[in-house]
XYZ file of C-alpha atoms in Angstrom:
622
model
C 8.583 -24.250 26.448
C 11.508 -21.810 26.475
C 14.966 -23.021 27.480
C 16.409 -19.539 26.967
C 14.146 -17.334 29.080
C 15.808 -13.968 29.637
C 18.346 -14.628 26.872
C 16.096 -13.973 23.864
C 18.100 -11.028 22.496
C 21.398 -12.894 22.850
C 19.892 -15.944 21.155
C 18.512 -13.893 18.285
C 21.858 -12.166 17.670
C 23.678 -15.507 17.821
C 21.379 -17.152 15.271
C 21.822 -14.307 12.773
C 25.610 -14.174 13.124
C 26.183 -17.914 13.407
C 23.776 -18.689 10.561
C 25.752 -16.460 8.196
C 29.003 -17.920 9.464
C 27.812 -21.502 8.929
C 26.722 -20.691 5.369
C 30.182 -19.204 4.820
C 31.772 -22.372 6.229
C 29.684 -24.494 3.838
C 30.883 -22.390 0.894
C 34.507 -22.713 1.979
C 34.095 -26.476 2.418
C 33.009 -26.687 -1.217
C 36.221 -24.887 -2.172
C 38.273 -27.085 0.146
C 36.975 -30.199 -1.582
C 38.588 -28.940 -4.821
C 41.839 -27.774 -3.153
C 42.350 -29.925 -0.009
C 45.800 -28.437 0.684
C 44.619 -24.803 0.832
C 45.925 -23.582 4.182
C 43.907 -20.362 4.113
C 40.618 -22.236 3.694
C 41.538 -24.655 6.475
C 42.312 -21.767 8.822
C 39.101 -19.890 7.957
C 36.915 -23.002 8.476
C 38.697 -23.673 11.788
C 37.963 -20.110 12.931
C 34.329 -20.470 11.818
C 33.709 -23.482 14.036
C 35.652 -21.844 16.876
C 33.489 -18.716 16.720
C 30.243 -20.687 16.594
C 31.418 -22.753 19.560
C 32.131 -19.600 21.559
C 28.667 -18.143 20.916
C 27.011 -21.459 21.786
C 28.982 -21.497 25.039
C 27.391 -18.212 26.133
C 23.982 -19.852 25.581
C 24.983 -23.023 27.472
C 24.089 -25.095 24.396
C 26.229 -28.044 25.482
C 25.585 -30.413 22.579
C 26.322 -27.700 20.001
C 29.514 -26.739 21.840
C 30.631 -30.387 21.940
C 30.014 -30.954 18.221
C 31.775 -27.727 17.203
C 34.664 -28.522 19.547
C 35.382 -31.933 18.054
C 35.047 -30.555 14.504
C 37.335 -27.665 15.420
C 39.927 -30.163 16.704
C 39.653 -32.072 13.455
C 40.424 -28.962 11.398
C 43.263 -28.090 13.743
C 44.898 -31.406 12.835
C 44.134 -30.900 9.154
C 45.778 -27.453 9.071
C 48.803 -28.801 10.996
C 49.084 -31.622 8.409
C 48.541 -34.313 11.057
C 45.622 -35.625 8.985
C 44.959 -35.899 5.254
C 41.578 -34.872 3.853
C 39.735 -37.680 2.048
C 36.352 -37.968 0.329
C 35.028 -40.038 3.242
C 36.231 -37.477 5.766
C 34.573 -34.682 3.756
C 31.275 -36.604 3.959
C 31.611 -36.739 7.748
C 32.422 -33.015 7.945
C 29.430 -32.118 5.771
C 27.238 -34.348 7.964
C 28.535 -32.455 11.007
C 27.655 -29.070 9.499
C 24.188 -30.422 8.682
C 23.807 -31.351 12.347
C 24.943 -27.870 13.401
C 22.247 -26.409 11.160
C 19.703 -28.811 12.682
C 20.740 -27.603 16.121
C 20.235 -23.983 14.988
C 16.659 -24.966 14.111
C 16.109 -26.175 17.663
C 17.542 -22.925 19.003
C 15.114 -20.974 16.803
C 12.338 -22.745 18.695
C 14.010 -21.713 21.993
C 14.868 -25.346 22.722
C 18.201 -26.835 23.725
C 19.427 -28.944 20.770
C 19.687 -32.673 21.190
C 22.862 -34.665 20.605
C 23.917 -35.556 17.063
C 23.535 -39.182 15.880
C 26.143 -41.471 17.356
C 27.459 -42.463 13.919
C 28.603 -38.881 13.237
C 30.289 -38.453 16.609
C 32.002 -41.844 16.296
C 33.197 -41.028 12.769
C 34.661 -37.702 13.946
C 36.385 -39.399 16.896
C 37.811 -42.059 14.597
C 39.189 -39.392 12.244
C 40.807 -37.544 15.160
C 42.859 -40.575 16.190
C 43.800 -41.428 12.610
C 41.495 -44.431 12.182
C 39.679 -45.247 8.951
C 36.522 -43.166 8.690
C 33.372 -45.264 8.166
C 31.253 -44.328 5.179
C 28.097 -42.391 6.083
C 24.765 -42.691 4.309
C 23.826 -39.641 2.208
C 22.149 -37.091 4.462
C 21.129 -34.477 1.936
C 17.457 -35.031 2.594
C 17.632 -34.915 6.386
C 15.143 -32.367 7.687
C 16.686 -29.533 9.639
C 13.985 -29.729 12.278
C 13.971 -33.525 12.465
C 13.791 -34.705 16.071
C 16.567 -36.905 17.304
C 15.862 -40.603 17.891
C 14.408 -41.560 21.217
C 16.999 -42.561 23.799
C 17.649 -46.262 23.953
C 16.741 -46.311 27.627
C 13.078 -45.901 26.684
C 11.794 -49.443 26.707
C 9.019 -50.898 24.588
C 6.633 -50.306 27.455
C 6.903 -46.566 26.844
C 4.537 -46.834 23.890
C 1.825 -47.868 26.355
C 2.653 -44.979 28.651
C 4.214 -47.272 31.287
C 7.893 -46.417 30.934
C 9.890 -45.538 34.038
C 9.767 -41.773 33.288
C 6.287 -41.591 31.777
C 2.677 -41.379 32.848
C 0.100 -44.121 32.165
C -2.386 -41.801 30.490
C -4.960 -44.566 29.951
C -5.092 -45.410 33.660
C -5.259 -41.718 34.573
C -8.138 -41.137 32.143
C -10.063 -44.150 33.510
C -9.547 -42.921 37.079
C -10.906 -39.480 36.235
C -13.806 -40.406 33.941
C -14.578 -44.043 34.584
C -14.288 -44.859 30.865
C -11.670 -46.465 28.678
C -10.420 -43.954 26.132
C -8.939 -46.675 23.889
C -12.226 -48.542 23.677
C -14.233 -45.334 23.374
C -12.472 -43.996 20.264
C -11.659 -47.379 18.770
C -7.908 -46.828 19.015
C -5.394 -49.637 18.663
C -1.975 -50.313 20.063
C -1.234 -53.193 17.705
C 2.195 -52.295 16.190
C 1.377 -54.030 12.875
C -1.891 -52.105 12.481
C -0.171 -48.839 13.401
C 2.568 -49.474 10.842
C -0.020 -50.266 8.174
C -1.961 -47.111 8.952
C 1.162 -44.970 8.766
C 2.194 -46.618 5.508
C -1.256 -46.016 4.022
C -1.205 -42.350 5.065
C 2.249 -41.827 3.555
C 1.328 -43.508 0.260
C -1.861 -41.448 0.037
C 0.091 -38.273 0.619
C 2.595 -39.281 -2.061
C -0.117 -40.100 -4.588
C -2.190 -36.999 -4.182
C 0.529 -34.445 -3.367
C -0.880 -31.190 -1.988
C -4.283 -30.366 -0.669
C -6.215 -27.589 -2.351
C -5.863 -25.513 0.799
C -2.080 -25.874 1.026
C 0.046 -22.774 0.584
C 2.030 -22.825 -2.687
C 5.604 -23.777 -1.965
C 4.705 -25.328 1.402
C 5.969 -28.714 2.491
C 3.518 -31.544 1.760
C 1.285 -32.239 4.721
C 1.735 -28.849 6.366
C -1.239 -27.384 8.146
C -2.118 -23.837 9.056
C 0.086 -22.571 11.841
C 2.792 -25.236 11.362
C 5.921 -23.212 10.591
C 9.066 -25.298 10.941
C 11.826 -23.373 12.621
C 14.143 -23.684 9.637
C 11.614 -21.833 7.476
C 10.980 -18.969 9.865
C 11.809 -15.738 8.062
C 14.414 -13.404 9.421
C 13.019 -10.200 10.854
C 16.306 -8.332 10.764
C 18.336 -6.869 7.918
C 21.894 -5.597 7.627
C 22.192 -2.170 6.060
C 25.351 -0.380 4.948
C 25.824 2.770 7.057
C 26.403 4.834 3.893
C 22.852 4.059 2.813
C 21.479 5.043 6.215
C 23.482 8.290 6.046
C 21.881 9.017 2.672
C 18.408 8.469 4.150
C 19.258 10.749 7.064
C 20.561 13.520 4.783
C 17.483 13.363 2.567
C 15.238 13.474 5.636
C 17.022 16.638 6.780
C 16.596 18.287 3.376
C 12.902 17.386 3.329
C 12.570 19.010 6.758
C 14.116 22.230 5.432
C 11.801 22.193 2.397
C 8.827 21.644 4.689
C 9.814 24.712 6.686
C 10.034 26.712 3.463
C 6.545 25.532 2.418
C 5.149 26.436 5.843
C 6.558 29.959 5.477
C 5.112 30.327 1.954
C 1.752 29.047 3.196
C 1.691 31.806 5.850
C 2.520 34.430 3.201
C -0.288 33.243 0.919
C -2.799 33.188 3.806
C -1.829 36.791 4.570
C -2.612 37.783 0.993
C 0.783 37.636 -0.690
C -0.097 35.834 -3.905
C 2.030 37.801 -6.328
C 3.972 36.121 -9.153
C 7.218 35.918 -7.137
C 5.550 34.132 -4.216
C 3.804 31.669 -6.535
C 7.109 31.039 -8.340
C 8.817 30.280 -5.013
C 5.949 27.947 -4.119
C 6.333 26.128 -7.425
C 10.078 25.745 -6.850
C 9.578 24.461 -3.298
C 6.981 21.893 -4.404
C 9.277 20.717 -7.257
C 12.180 20.370 -4.853
C 10.015 18.437 -2.387
C 8.890 16.132 -5.187
C 12.508 15.418 -6.165
C 13.559 14.845 -2.539
C 10.657 12.465 -1.847
C 11.515 10.395 -4.946
C 15.175 10.259 -3.875
C 14.187 9.322 -0.318
C 11.892 6.586 -1.609
C 14.715 5.161 -3.728
C 17.152 5.395 -0.829
C 14.773 3.576 1.519
C 14.209 0.888 -1.110
C 17.968 0.388 -1.349
C 18.104 -0.360 2.371
C 15.917 -3.391 1.618
C 18.199 -4.557 -1.190
C 20.519 -7.444 -0.421
C 23.024 -9.358 -2.573
C 21.466 -12.538 -3.902
C 24.725 -14.323 -3.131
C 23.499 -14.809 0.450
C 20.883 -17.136 -1.001
C 22.989 -18.643 -3.772
C 25.751 -19.860 -1.495
C 23.387 -22.421 0.070
C 23.033 -24.388 -3.155
C 26.525 -25.730 -3.983
C 26.307 -27.859 -0.850
C 22.810 -29.035 -1.813
C 23.963 -29.960 -5.325
C 27.067 -31.688 -4.010
C 25.225 -33.875 -1.494
C 22.487 -34.806 -3.954
C 24.982 -35.613 -6.714
C 26.955 -37.936 -4.420
C 23.780 -39.728 -3.352
C 22.892 -40.248 -7.042
C 26.382 -41.292 -8.102
C 26.948 -38.206 -10.255
C 29.814 -35.721 -10.512
C 28.264 -32.229 -10.533
C 29.709 -28.776 -9.925
C 27.346 -25.868 -9.294
C 28.865 -22.639 -10.607
C 27.553 -19.328 -9.212
C 27.556 -16.144 -11.316
C 26.360 -12.641 -10.397
C 26.276 -13.143 -6.631
C 26.566 -9.369 -6.093
C 23.254 -8.714 -7.879
C 20.904 -7.002 -5.417
C 17.179 -7.430 -4.968
C 14.532 -6.947 -2.281
C 15.256 -9.059 0.807
C 11.656 -10.291 1.101
C 11.805 -11.561 -2.471
C 15.119 -13.306 -1.811
C 13.471 -15.261 1.019
C 10.518 -16.256 -1.168
C 12.906 -17.434 -3.903
C 14.402 -20.142 -1.728
C 11.822 -22.874 -2.417
C 11.727 -22.402 -6.208
C 15.523 -22.368 -6.509
C 15.865 -25.465 -4.314
C 13.510 -27.308 -6.676
C 15.359 -26.057 -9.768
C 18.797 -27.052 -8.441
C 17.557 -30.470 -7.385
C 15.776 -30.917 -10.699
C 18.923 -30.033 -12.659
C 21.017 -32.525 -10.699
C 18.408 -35.294 -10.599
C 16.761 -34.984 -14.036
C 19.022 -32.716 -16.052
C 22.551 -34.106 -15.928
C 23.606 -37.638 -16.743
C 25.550 -40.136 -14.694
C 29.318 -40.331 -15.193
C 28.874 -43.419 -17.372
C 26.161 -41.730 -19.422
C 28.326 -38.661 -20.042
C 31.295 -40.768 -21.118
C 29.046 -42.662 -23.546
C 27.782 -39.340 -24.938
C 31.328 -38.037 -25.392
C 31.013 -35.415 -22.646
C 33.374 -34.594 -19.753
C 32.734 -36.715 -16.662
C 31.938 -33.661 -14.533
C 28.597 -31.976 -15.177
C 28.359 -28.187 -14.874
C 25.207 -26.523 -13.563
C 25.341 -22.721 -13.653
C 23.149 -20.579 -11.400
C 23.378 -16.915 -12.391
C 21.681 -13.598 -11.671
C 21.861 -10.236 -13.393
C 19.889 -7.018 -13.540
C 18.312 -5.897 -16.793
C 16.533 -2.558 -16.509
C 14.013 -2.763 -13.682
C 14.008 -6.575 -13.654
C 16.213 -9.332 -12.274
C 16.993 -12.350 -14.470
C 17.884 -15.591 -12.678
C 19.064 -18.439 -14.895
C 19.860 -22.054 -14.103
C 21.517 -23.913 -16.962
C 22.888 -27.457 -17.169
C 24.933 -29.279 -19.792
C 22.893 -32.458 -19.398
C 20.747 -34.559 -21.654
C 18.091 -31.941 -22.361
C 14.421 -32.699 -22.984
C 12.434 -33.945 -25.948
C 9.114 -32.102 -26.357
C 7.367 -35.168 -27.827
C 8.313 -37.297 -24.786
C 6.973 -34.693 -22.374
C 3.766 -34.368 -24.371
C 3.237 -38.161 -24.355
C 3.908 -38.330 -20.621
C 1.351 -35.589 -19.927
C -1.272 -37.465 -21.978
C -0.374 -40.739 -20.248
C -0.878 -39.165 -16.819
C -4.215 -37.680 -17.900
C -3.050 -34.089 -17.433
C -4.073 -33.103 -20.987
C -6.102 -34.768 -23.725
C -4.673 -36.081 -26.973
C -6.577 -33.400 -28.881
C -4.970 -30.614 -26.835
C -1.554 -32.278 -27.069
C -1.668 -32.270 -30.867
C -2.125 -28.469 -30.920
C 0.976 -27.690 -28.837
C 4.220 -26.403 -30.313
C 7.647 -27.406 -28.947
C 7.872 -24.583 -26.411
C 4.367 -25.283 -25.088
C 5.281 -28.967 -24.740
C 8.297 -28.054 -22.596
C 6.085 -25.924 -20.351
C 3.965 -28.986 -19.560
C 6.554 -29.842 -16.887
C 5.027 -27.039 -14.790
C 1.635 -28.795 -14.619
C 0.631 -30.070 -11.144
C 1.247 -33.799 -10.966
C 3.645 -33.975 -13.914
C 6.778 -36.077 -13.521
C 8.904 -37.979 -16.003
C 9.764 -40.558 -13.347
C 7.551 -43.564 -12.784
C 8.966 -44.373 -9.341
C 8.662 -42.089 -6.339
C 11.913 -41.436 -4.500
C 13.010 -39.087 -1.753
C 14.149 -36.688 -4.473
C 11.489 -36.765 -7.163
C 8.537 -38.515 -8.717
C 5.594 -36.848 -6.974
C 5.075 -34.197 -9.625
C 4.954 -31.207 -7.279
C 8.395 -29.594 -7.677
C 8.114 -27.631 -10.915
C 4.493 -26.770 -10.115
C 5.764 -25.110 -6.931
C 8.379 -23.207 -8.938
C 5.867 -21.654 -11.327
C 3.272 -20.934 -8.622
C 5.756 -19.173 -6.333
C 7.386 -17.190 -9.139
C 3.981 -15.967 -10.358
C 3.188 -14.980 -6.772
C 6.208 -12.667 -7.017
C 4.870 -11.183 -10.283
C 7.555 -13.091 -12.138
C 7.704 -15.171 -15.313
C 9.387 -18.554 -15.907
C 10.702 -19.537 -19.341
C 12.314 -22.800 -20.397
C 14.565 -23.719 -23.305
C 16.037 -27.143 -23.947
C 18.033 -28.873 -26.642
C 18.151 -32.647 -26.577
C 21.662 -33.869 -25.847
C 22.935 -30.367 -25.038
C 21.127 -29.241 -21.884
C 18.341 -27.111 -20.442
C 18.114 -23.428 -19.512
C 15.383 -22.135 -17.181
C 15.073 -18.350 -16.839
C 13.165 -16.492 -14.122
C 12.323 -12.824 -14.644
C 11.396 -10.871 -11.515
C 10.760 -7.228 -10.589
C 13.416 -5.587 -8.429
C 10.954 -5.126 -5.576
C 7.337 -5.796 -4.692
C 7.043 -2.764 -2.393
C 6.446 -0.382 -5.325
C 4.176 -1.692 -8.057
C 3.594 -0.109 -11.488
C -0.160 -0.316 -12.117
C -2.809 0.655 -14.655
C -5.796 2.342 -12.999
C -9.286 1.377 -14.231
C -12.643 2.792 -13.168
C -16.027 1.231 -12.560
C -18.421 4.082 -11.914
C -16.765 6.237 -9.241
C -14.491 3.506 -7.870
C -10.895 3.073 -9.028
C -9.182 -0.302 -9.401
C -5.559 -1.080 -10.238
C -4.061 -4.007 -12.142
C -0.319 -4.790 -12.358
C 1.198 -3.109 -15.395
C 3.412 -6.160 -15.963
C 0.293 -8.099 -17.041
C -0.957 -5.424 -19.455
C -0.178 -5.876 -23.145
C -2.308 -3.083 -24.606
C -5.485 -1.031 -24.164
C -8.386 -1.531 -26.578
C -11.689 0.136 -27.310
C -14.655 -2.130 -26.610
C -17.762 -1.563 -28.730
C -20.860 -3.726 -29.209
C -19.780 -4.258 -32.840
C -16.378 -5.627 -31.829
C -17.872 -8.265 -29.497
C -18.731 -11.737 -30.759
C -20.544 -14.520 -28.943
C -18.798 -17.905 -28.828
C -20.603 -20.628 -26.862
C -22.633 -17.905 -25.172
C -19.552 -15.985 -23.994
C -18.289 -12.619 -25.211
C -15.063 -12.634 -27.223
C -12.999 -10.231 -29.326
C -10.654 -10.900 -32.212
C -7.290 -9.158 -31.797
C -4.901 -9.620 -34.739
C -6.451 -12.963 -35.609
C -6.480 -14.226 -31.997
C -9.873 -14.936 -30.417
C -9.790 -13.756 -26.799
C -12.450 -13.987 -24.065
C -13.819 -10.708 -22.704
C -14.256 -10.683 -18.921
C -16.088 -7.670 -17.464
C -14.385 -6.346 -14.331
C -17.817 -5.890 -12.728
C -18.534 -9.589 -13.205
C -15.158 -10.662 -11.763
C -15.645 -8.705 -8.528
C -19.361 -9.493 -8.231
C -20.716 -6.010 -8.967
C -23.850 -5.348 -10.941
C -23.088 -4.275 -14.509
C -24.336 -0.673 -14.835
C -23.891 -0.367 -18.598
C -21.738 -1.343 -21.538
C -18.003 -1.296 -20.866
C -16.086 1.138 -23.061
C -12.433 0.136 -22.622
C -10.685 -3.214 -22.611
C -7.259 -4.127 -21.287
C -5.500 -7.019 -22.997
C -4.021 -8.938 -20.069
C -1.514 -11.775 -20.172
C -1.319 -14.177 -17.256
C 1.242 -16.892 -17.894
C 0.245 -18.447 -21.209
C -3.332 -17.196 -20.897
C -4.547 -13.992 -22.520
C -7.907 -12.292 -22.017
C -9.520 -8.871 -22.241
C -10.581 -7.159 -19.012
C -13.346 -4.645 -19.739
C -14.178 -1.591 -17.601
C -15.921 1.791 -17.841
C -12.733 3.821 -18.340
C -9.113 4.067 -17.325
C -7.273 6.837 -15.490
C -3.670 6.329 -16.598
C -0.847 4.457 -14.890
C 1.162 5.062 -11.731
C 3.791 3.592 -9.416
C 2.039 2.832 -6.147
C 3.026 1.636 -2.698
C 0.819 -1.296 -1.710
C -0.825 -1.219 1.698
C -1.812 -4.705 2.783
C -5.169 -5.484 4.378
C -4.189 -7.548 7.386
C -7.453 -7.868 9.296
C -9.863 -7.932 6.368
C -9.006 -8.819 2.787
C -11.841 -9.242 0.273
C -11.300 -12.031 -2.210
C -9.466 -10.838 -5.288
C -8.007 -7.724 -3.621
C -4.237 -7.780 -3.073
C -4.134 -4.447 -1.211
C -4.998 -0.771 -1.428
C -3.305 2.492 -2.273
C -4.233 6.171 -2.475
C -4.610 8.102 -5.707
C -3.233 11.608 -6.195
C -6.695 13.119 -5.658
C -7.187 11.274 -2.352
C -9.389 8.391 -3.567
C -8.858 4.832 -2.320
C -7.705 2.503 -5.116
C -8.187 -1.257 -4.769
C -5.298 -3.287 -6.207
C -6.710 -6.442 -7.783
C -5.255 -9.937 -7.466
C -5.910 -11.067 -11.041
C -4.745 -14.636 -10.403
C -7.250 -15.091 -7.581
C -10.102 -13.563 -9.599
C -9.354 -15.850 -12.539
C -9.273 -18.905 -10.271
C -12.903 -18.155 -9.355
C -13.814 -17.918 -13.043
C -12.190 -21.283 -13.758
C -13.965 -22.834 -10.775
C -17.301 -21.896 -12.312
């Protein structure tokens, strides 16, 4: 169903512009909460709602226009000092912006948004006339794509398909087929049985978390093809015109160099191969090489976006969650101008949501707890980003209670995630990393915020999918620091090229620690499996041929010491052909297991880029 047929382009432009504007309004609301008398902020928020209302009016989105209009009127009174901003009124305003975002989600599905809950509209109306604003329940966990409640006019008979505006599907089915569908499939309409079945399904989902086939980072219970509108990725990108001008200039220079090479090619074909001609050819090829590298860098910069566009979503998240938990938390953002690949920024959203929620829920104490510990009442959570070399470092640090390694270790043993024997061999840092295990949680009760043991697992899985690394440091009583290290972009990947016979394979250079020589004398058998001792560390040797299911033609001669998370192993192959920076070409229609993509070598051979994580998962399964 499409409520905006013929208006798709206008709708798409509106969602991009209004989405950015709403995020900006949320950020300014966080500032307004600290300085309620700031006239500039009040004016800017007023203009934000006014602009969104105008765009929604072009789309005939009546409910969105009405909500923005009443909120706009409220800010008009606030900036004219006819009303005074209170904590309760801020809760209502934040609830209104959450409803606007929910309406955007409906628009992304090309559907007219439904009306906001009556309690929000009534609270806004009460504030406009100067009445006491009723307290609203915390709405931080409301789903953006949540459908609105059914209208009250739908009577109880509607559940049987006999409402005034519905069809009796049972009667229609019997008329067409002569059978009773309810009796045939054993269905029930008993409300108590339905409620019990729903409750059982929800508790099962909570107990077991994700299915093995679920996508890492996906919402629990999602199935293939179910993409909520709020999670649909943007297909557009804003690029500074200076960067596009640079790309255009480089393209023009490459065209001139191409013409020069074409002319030199004609001279050589006609027999002019003297030293001067060859020197000119060498210069032209060198210039082309430099221009192509510069063009590649310039194009990559067009994909770079400031991470602040993502960061500015989280102060609101932290604020709402802290209020629902009775805590006083301020999320401080640092390094918002740090740039990284737009596609990576989108994939960072889920991990950072979990980390912010985890810091507020688990990390920081309640106001009473902080006073008892001699700390300021307000907790500070800092989310920062900075570039170091060719990597981006994202850090989230809190000044909370910290973690005790021995408690985490005991909890992991209690939940059956590790054995007591394994637990006794772990150092403090390894104990802290147990929080990334699937199913681990320090909370015994499941709430809407935590307790299912899937959050930190999602963080590590999604960061590793981006070729990143997660590190954790914690000091009991002082706080916790979690650091994420990521490459600047995934479009260009530094790789080490290995060979099996005549075929070339590539592995990410970020996983390579060193290259070793593999000889029969250096191999040792442990429990029937080949191992090597490297500086006192016994490491398994996994032949590349075995991982990809090829027949081993002979003894491998080189080994690559790979590190994958906390796991190290030696990948053996026939030889290696150096390292390179490659552009990955994805295999959309056919992707063999364990192959992340392909690229082309300098001599024209096809190189398969291996997905080491997927290959190792097969080894563990066996």
